[in-house]
Coordinates of C-alpha atoms in Angstrom, one line a residue:
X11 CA -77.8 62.9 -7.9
X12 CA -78.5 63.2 -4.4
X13 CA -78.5 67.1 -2.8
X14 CA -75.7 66.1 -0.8
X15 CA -73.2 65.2 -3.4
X16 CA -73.1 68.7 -5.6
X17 CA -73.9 71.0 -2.8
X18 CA -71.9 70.1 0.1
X19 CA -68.5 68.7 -1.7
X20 CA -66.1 71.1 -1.8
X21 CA -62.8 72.1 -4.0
X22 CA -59.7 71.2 -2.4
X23 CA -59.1 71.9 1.2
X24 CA -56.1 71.8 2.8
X25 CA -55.2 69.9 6.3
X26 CA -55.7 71.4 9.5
X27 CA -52.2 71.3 11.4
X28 CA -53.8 68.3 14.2
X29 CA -56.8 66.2 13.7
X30 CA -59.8 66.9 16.3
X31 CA -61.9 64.6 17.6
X32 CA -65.1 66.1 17.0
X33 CA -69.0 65.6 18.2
X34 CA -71.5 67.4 16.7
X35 CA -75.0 68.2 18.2
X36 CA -77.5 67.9 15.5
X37 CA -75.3 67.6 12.0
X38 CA -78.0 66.4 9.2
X39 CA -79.9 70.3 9.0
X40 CA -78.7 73.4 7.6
X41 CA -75.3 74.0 8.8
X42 CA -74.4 70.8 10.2
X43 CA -73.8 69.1 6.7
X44 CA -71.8 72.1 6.0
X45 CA -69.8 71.5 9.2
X46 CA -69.2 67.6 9.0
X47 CA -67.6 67.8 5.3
X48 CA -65.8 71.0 6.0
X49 CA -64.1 68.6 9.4
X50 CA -63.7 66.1 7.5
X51 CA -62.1 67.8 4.4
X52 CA -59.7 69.1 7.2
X53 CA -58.8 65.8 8.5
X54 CA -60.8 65.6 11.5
X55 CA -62.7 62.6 13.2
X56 CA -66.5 63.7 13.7
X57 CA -69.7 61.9 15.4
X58 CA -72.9 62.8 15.4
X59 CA -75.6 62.9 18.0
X60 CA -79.4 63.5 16.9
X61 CA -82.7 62.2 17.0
X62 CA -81.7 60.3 14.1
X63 CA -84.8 62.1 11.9
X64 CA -83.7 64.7 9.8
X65 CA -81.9 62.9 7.1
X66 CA -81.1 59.5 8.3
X67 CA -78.1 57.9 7.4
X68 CA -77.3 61.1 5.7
X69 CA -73.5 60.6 6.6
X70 CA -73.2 56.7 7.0
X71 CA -69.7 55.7 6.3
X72 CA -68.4 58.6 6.2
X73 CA -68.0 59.6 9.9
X74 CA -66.8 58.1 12.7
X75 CA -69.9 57.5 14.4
X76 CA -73.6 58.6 14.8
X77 CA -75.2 58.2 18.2
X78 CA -79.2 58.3 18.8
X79 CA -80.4 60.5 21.9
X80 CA -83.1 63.7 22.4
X81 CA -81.0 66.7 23.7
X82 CA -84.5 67.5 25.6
X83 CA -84.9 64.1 27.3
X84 CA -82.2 61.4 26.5
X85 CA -78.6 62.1 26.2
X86 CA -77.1 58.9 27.6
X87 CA -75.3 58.2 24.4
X88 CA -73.0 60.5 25.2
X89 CA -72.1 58.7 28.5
X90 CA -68.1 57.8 28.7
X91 CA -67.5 59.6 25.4
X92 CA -64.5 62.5 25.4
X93 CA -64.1 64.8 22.4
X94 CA -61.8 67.3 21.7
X95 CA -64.3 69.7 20.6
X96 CA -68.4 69.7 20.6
X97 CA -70.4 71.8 17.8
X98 CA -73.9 72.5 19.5
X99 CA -76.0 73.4 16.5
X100 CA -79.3 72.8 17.5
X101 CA -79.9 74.0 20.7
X102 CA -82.2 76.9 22.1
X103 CA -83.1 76.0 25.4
X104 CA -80.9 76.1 28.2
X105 CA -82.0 72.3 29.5
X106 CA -80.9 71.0 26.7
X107 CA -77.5 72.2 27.4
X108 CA -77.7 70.7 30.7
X109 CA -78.9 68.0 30.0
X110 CA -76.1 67.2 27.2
X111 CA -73.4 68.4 29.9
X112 CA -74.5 65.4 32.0
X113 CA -72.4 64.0 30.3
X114 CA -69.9 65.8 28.5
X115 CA -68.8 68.5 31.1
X116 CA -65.1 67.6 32.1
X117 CA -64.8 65.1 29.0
X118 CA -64.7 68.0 26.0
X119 CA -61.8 70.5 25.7
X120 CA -64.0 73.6 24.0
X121 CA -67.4 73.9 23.5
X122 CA -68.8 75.9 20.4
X123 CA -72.7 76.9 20.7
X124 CA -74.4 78.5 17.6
X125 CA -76.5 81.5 19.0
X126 CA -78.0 84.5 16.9
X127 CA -78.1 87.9 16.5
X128 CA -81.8 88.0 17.8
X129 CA -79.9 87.6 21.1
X130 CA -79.8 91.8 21.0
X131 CA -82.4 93.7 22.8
X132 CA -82.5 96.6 21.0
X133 CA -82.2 96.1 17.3
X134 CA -82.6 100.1 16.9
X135 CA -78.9 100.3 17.5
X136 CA -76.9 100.3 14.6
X137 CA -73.6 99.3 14.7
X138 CA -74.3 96.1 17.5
X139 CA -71.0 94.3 18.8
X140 CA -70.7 91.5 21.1
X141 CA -71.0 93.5 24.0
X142 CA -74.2 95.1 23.2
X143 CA -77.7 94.4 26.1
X144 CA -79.1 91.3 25.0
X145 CA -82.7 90.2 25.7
X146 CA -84.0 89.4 29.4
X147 CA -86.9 86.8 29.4
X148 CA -90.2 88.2 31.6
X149 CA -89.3 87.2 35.4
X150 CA -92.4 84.9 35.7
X151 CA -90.9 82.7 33.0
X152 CA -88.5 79.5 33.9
X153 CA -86.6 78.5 30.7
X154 CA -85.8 75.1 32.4
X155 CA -89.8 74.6 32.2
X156 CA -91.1 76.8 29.4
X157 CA -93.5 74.9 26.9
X158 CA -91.5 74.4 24.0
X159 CA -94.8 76.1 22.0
X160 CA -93.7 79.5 23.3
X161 CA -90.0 79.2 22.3
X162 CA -90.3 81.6 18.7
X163 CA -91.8 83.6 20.9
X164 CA -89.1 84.1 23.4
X165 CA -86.4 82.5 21.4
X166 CA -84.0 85.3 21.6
X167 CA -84.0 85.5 25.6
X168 CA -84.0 81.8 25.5
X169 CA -80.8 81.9 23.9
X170 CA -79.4 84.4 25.8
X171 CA -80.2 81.6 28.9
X172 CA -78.7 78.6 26.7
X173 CA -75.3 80.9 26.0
X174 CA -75.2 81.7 29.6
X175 CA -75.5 77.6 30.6
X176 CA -72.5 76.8 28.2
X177 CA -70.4 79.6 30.3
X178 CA -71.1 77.8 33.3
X179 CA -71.0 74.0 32.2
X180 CA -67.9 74.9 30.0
X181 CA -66.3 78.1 32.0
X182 CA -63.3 79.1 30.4
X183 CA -63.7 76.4 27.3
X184 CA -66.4 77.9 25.6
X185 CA -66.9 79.6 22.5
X186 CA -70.5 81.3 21.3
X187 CA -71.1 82.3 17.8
X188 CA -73.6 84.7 16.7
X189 CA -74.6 84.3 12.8
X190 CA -77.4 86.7 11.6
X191 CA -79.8 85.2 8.6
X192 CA -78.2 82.2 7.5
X193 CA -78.2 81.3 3.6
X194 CA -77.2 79.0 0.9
X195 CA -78.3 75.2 -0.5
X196 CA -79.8 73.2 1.8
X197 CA -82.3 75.7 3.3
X198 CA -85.6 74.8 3.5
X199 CA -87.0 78.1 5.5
X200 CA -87.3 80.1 2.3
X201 CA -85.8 82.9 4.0
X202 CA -83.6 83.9 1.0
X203 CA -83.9 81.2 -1.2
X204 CA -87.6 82.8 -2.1
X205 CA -85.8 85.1 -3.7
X206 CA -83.6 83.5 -6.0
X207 CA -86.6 81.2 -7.1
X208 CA -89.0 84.1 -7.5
X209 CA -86.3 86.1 -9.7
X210 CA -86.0 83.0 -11.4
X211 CA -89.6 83.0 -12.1
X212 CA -89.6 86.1 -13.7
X213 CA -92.1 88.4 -14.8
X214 CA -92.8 91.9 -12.6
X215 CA -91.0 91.3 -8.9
X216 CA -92.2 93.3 -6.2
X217 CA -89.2 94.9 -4.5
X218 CA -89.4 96.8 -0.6
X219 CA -89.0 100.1 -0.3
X220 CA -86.0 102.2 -1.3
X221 CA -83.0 100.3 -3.5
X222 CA -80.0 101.5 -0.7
X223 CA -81.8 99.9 2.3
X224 CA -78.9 97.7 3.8
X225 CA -79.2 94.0 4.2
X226 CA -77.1 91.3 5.8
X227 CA -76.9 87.5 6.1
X228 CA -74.3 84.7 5.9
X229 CA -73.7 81.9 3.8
X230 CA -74.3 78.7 6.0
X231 CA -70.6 77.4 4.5
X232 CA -68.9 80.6 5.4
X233 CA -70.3 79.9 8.7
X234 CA -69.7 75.9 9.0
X235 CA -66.1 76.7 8.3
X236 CA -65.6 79.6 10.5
X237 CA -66.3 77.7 13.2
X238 CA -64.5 74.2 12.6
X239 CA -61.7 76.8 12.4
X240 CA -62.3 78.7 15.7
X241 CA -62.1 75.2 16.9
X242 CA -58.8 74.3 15.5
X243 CA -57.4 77.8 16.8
X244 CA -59.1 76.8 20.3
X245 CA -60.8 80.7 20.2
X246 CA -63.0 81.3 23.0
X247 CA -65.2 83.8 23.2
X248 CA -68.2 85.3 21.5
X249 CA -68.5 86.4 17.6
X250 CA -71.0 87.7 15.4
X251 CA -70.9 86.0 12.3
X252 CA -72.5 88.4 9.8
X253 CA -71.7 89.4 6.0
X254 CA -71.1 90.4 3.5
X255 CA -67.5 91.5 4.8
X256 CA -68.7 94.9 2.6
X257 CA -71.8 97.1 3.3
X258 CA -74.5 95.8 0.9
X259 CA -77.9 97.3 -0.3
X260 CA -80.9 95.0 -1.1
X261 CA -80.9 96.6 -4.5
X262 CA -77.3 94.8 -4.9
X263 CA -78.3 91.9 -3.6
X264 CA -81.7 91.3 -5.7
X265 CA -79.8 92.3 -8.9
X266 CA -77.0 90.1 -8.1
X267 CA -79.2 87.4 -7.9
X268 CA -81.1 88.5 -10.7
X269 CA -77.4 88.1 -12.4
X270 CA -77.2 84.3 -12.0
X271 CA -80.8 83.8 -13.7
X272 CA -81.3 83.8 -17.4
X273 CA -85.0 84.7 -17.0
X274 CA -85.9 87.8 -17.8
X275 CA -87.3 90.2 -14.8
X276 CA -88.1 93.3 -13.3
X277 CA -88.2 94.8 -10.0
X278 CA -90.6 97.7 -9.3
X279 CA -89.9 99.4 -5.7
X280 CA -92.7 99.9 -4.2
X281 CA -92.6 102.1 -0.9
X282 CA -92.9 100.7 2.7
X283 CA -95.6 103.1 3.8
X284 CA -97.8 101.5 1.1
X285 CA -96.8 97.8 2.1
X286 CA -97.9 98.5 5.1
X287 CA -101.4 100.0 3.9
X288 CA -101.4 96.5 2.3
X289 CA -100.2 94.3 5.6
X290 CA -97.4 92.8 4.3
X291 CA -94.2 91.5 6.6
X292 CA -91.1 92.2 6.8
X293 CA -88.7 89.1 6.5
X294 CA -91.8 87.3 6.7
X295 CA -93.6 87.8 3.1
X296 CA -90.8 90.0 2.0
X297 CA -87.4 88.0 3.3
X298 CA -84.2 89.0 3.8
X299 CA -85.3 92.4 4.3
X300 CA -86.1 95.0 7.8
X301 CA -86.9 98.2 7.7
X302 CA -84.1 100.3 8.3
X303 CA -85.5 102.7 10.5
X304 CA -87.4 103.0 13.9
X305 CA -87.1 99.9 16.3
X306 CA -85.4 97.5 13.2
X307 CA -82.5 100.4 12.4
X308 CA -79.9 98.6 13.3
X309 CA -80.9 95.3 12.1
X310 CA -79.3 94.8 9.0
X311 CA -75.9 96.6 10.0
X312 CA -75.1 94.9 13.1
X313 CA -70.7 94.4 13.6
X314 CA -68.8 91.5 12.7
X315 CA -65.3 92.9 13.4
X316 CA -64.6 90.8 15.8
X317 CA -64.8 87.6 13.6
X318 CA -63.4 89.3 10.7
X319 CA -60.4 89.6 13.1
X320 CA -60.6 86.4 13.9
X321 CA -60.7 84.9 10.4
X322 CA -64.0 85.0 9.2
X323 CA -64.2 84.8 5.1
X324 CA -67.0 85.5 2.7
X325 CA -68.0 83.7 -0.8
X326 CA -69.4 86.0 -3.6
X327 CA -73.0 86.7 -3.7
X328 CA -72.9 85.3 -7.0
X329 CA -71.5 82.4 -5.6
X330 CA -74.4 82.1 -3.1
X331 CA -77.0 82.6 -5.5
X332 CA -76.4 80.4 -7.7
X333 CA -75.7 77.8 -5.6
X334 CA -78.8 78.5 -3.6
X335 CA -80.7 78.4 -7.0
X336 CA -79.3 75.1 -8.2
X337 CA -80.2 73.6 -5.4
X338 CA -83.5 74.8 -5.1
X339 CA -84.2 73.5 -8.9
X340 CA -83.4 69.9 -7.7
X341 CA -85.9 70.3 -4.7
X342 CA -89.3 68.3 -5.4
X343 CA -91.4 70.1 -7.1
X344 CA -94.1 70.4 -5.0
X345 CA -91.4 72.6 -2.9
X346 CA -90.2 74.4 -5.7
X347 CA -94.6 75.4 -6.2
X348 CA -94.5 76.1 -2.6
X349 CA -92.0 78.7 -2.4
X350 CA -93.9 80.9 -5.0
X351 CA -96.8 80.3 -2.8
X352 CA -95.0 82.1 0.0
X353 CA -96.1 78.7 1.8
X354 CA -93.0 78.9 4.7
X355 CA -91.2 82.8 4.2
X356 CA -92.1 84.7 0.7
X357 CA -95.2 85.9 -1.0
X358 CA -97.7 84.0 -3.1
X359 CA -97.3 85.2 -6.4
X360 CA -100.6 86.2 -6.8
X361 CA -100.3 88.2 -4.1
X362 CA -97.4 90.1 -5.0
X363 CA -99.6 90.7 -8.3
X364 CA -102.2 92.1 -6.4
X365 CA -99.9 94.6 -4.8
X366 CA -98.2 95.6 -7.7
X367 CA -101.7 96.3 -9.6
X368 CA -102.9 98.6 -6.5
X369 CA -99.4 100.0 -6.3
X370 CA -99.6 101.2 -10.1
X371 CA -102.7 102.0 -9.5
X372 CA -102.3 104.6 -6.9
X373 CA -99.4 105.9 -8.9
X374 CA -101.4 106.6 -11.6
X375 CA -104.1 108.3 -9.9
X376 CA -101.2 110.3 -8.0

């Protein structure tokens, strides 16, 4: 069975009060499958518009149409179309929302652009809201121009500069929403899913630091139908989608996927002073997690009251892990060895060995 059919059909859903006409930017990804099914489930119309790469054919016969263009150089597909709504997924630079409202500007009644928390510029604050500074790019750098090499490392300013594009192309229609790490089936980064497949693993698992260290991310389906609903509500403004709805500690989290994995396990917590000594990343070789202190603080306990407000629901942890986990044990296998090679986000396994043996070594020798 395809990854499509058991991870992105859904229980019954019940009608949304009008059906939308509905174009979404990108749509074969991470959240974009999450997105279409959820419209459609609802009763609304959807088309697509992408470089027709990811995925292909991913959603024939199923929606209304799929039209072929490259937001950074070729959006003529979307000349003479009107919408009622447009879901911008993919973008990060501001050209490409240009360039898209070429077309579209004056022919779509609200405009929904998926932004991030990384928008912030000081992730030392705890307790970050919609109005909090966000990130200024350098004043010798044009966004309309910038190599797209460079965006990771400007990505945040750059969509600062893309959110600030939809206000003007779409003033008074626009909506912007703000997800932190963004989880679930379908995710290819590794950026949680290493950890449900190294827990499945089993064996000794090398956990960060202390056990009440906060984390947050969001499922990619809360977030797919958060904002088909903001849509059908026609709610403008900006949101940041982040969960759980409840504080959560990465102790929780690791044990509650540990929960949904009948291997056996166990973590050892090993300080971050001495990860450090050992140059290991955070979120890079150890995902999901930041340290909680100094210019990351704030990063894990950013606010989402505003889209809690507004409607924003949560599955269970359990309910993401194991979804997450099943869908990471239909993946090839040469994925599956890859994630437990740290080969996108994680750590090699043998790595993580190796640190744990040093760790327990210097523990011993006090």
């Amino acid at each position: 069975m395809g990854e499509q059919d058991p991870f992105l059909l859904r229980g019954p859903v019940g009608k949304a009060p009008a059906s939308l006409n509905i174009l979404i930017l990108g749509g074969t990804g991470f959240t974009g499958p999450e997105q279409v099914e959820y419209a459609l489930a609802r009763g609304h119309r959807v088309t697509l518009f992408n470089r027709n790469k990811t995925r292909p054919g991913f959603f024939r016969g199923k929606v209304a149409e799929e039209l072929v263009g490259d937001l950074n150089n070729d959006t003529s597909a979307l000349k003479g179309r009107s919408f009622d709504v447009v879901l911008d997924n993919p973008t990060t630079f501001p050209a490409w929302v240009r360039n898209a409202a070429k077309y579209l500007s004056g022919n779509v009644k609200h405009y929904i652009f998926q932004s991030t928390t990384s928008v912030y510029s000081d992730q030392s604050i705890i307790g970050l809201d919609e109005n909090s500074p966000v990130a200024q790019l350098p004043a010798d750098v044009d966004p309309y121009t910038l190599d797209p090499q460079h965006a990771s490392r400007y990505y945040g300013a750059l969509k600062v500069k893309a959110e600030q594009e939809v206000a003007k192309q779409y003033a008074g229609i626009w909506t912007v929403v703000r997800p932190c790490l963004i989880v679930g089936p379908l995710d290819r980064t590794d950026r949680f899913t290493y950890w449900p497949a190294r827990i499945d693993a089993g064996g000794e698992i090398l956990a960060p630091d202390k056990p009440d260290d906060p984390c947050q991310f969001i499922d990619v389906r809360d977030l797919a139908e958060f904002s088909v609903r903001l849509a059908e509500a026609r709610a403008f403004g900006t949101y940041n989608v982040i969960g759980p709805e409840k504080p959560l500690t990465i102790a929780e989290m690791l044990y509650g996927v540990k929960a949904v994995s009948a291997t056996p396990g166990r973590f050892t917590w090993v300080p971050w002073e001495f990860l450090q000594e050992q140059k290991l990343r955070p979120w890079r070789d150890i995902p999901v997690w930041q340290p909680p202190y100094g210019r990351t603080a704030g990063y894990q306990r950013r606010s989402a009251a505003k889209a809690i407000a507004a409607g924003l629901t949560f599955r269970s942890l359990a309910d993401t892990a194991k979804t997450t986990l099943d869908w990471h044990r239909t993946r090839p296998q040469a994925e599956q060895e890859a994630t437990l090679r740290g080969a996108v986000n994680g750590l090699d396994m043998k790595r993580e060995a190796e640190v744990l043996a040093a760790w327990h070594a210097k523990a011993k020798n006090g």
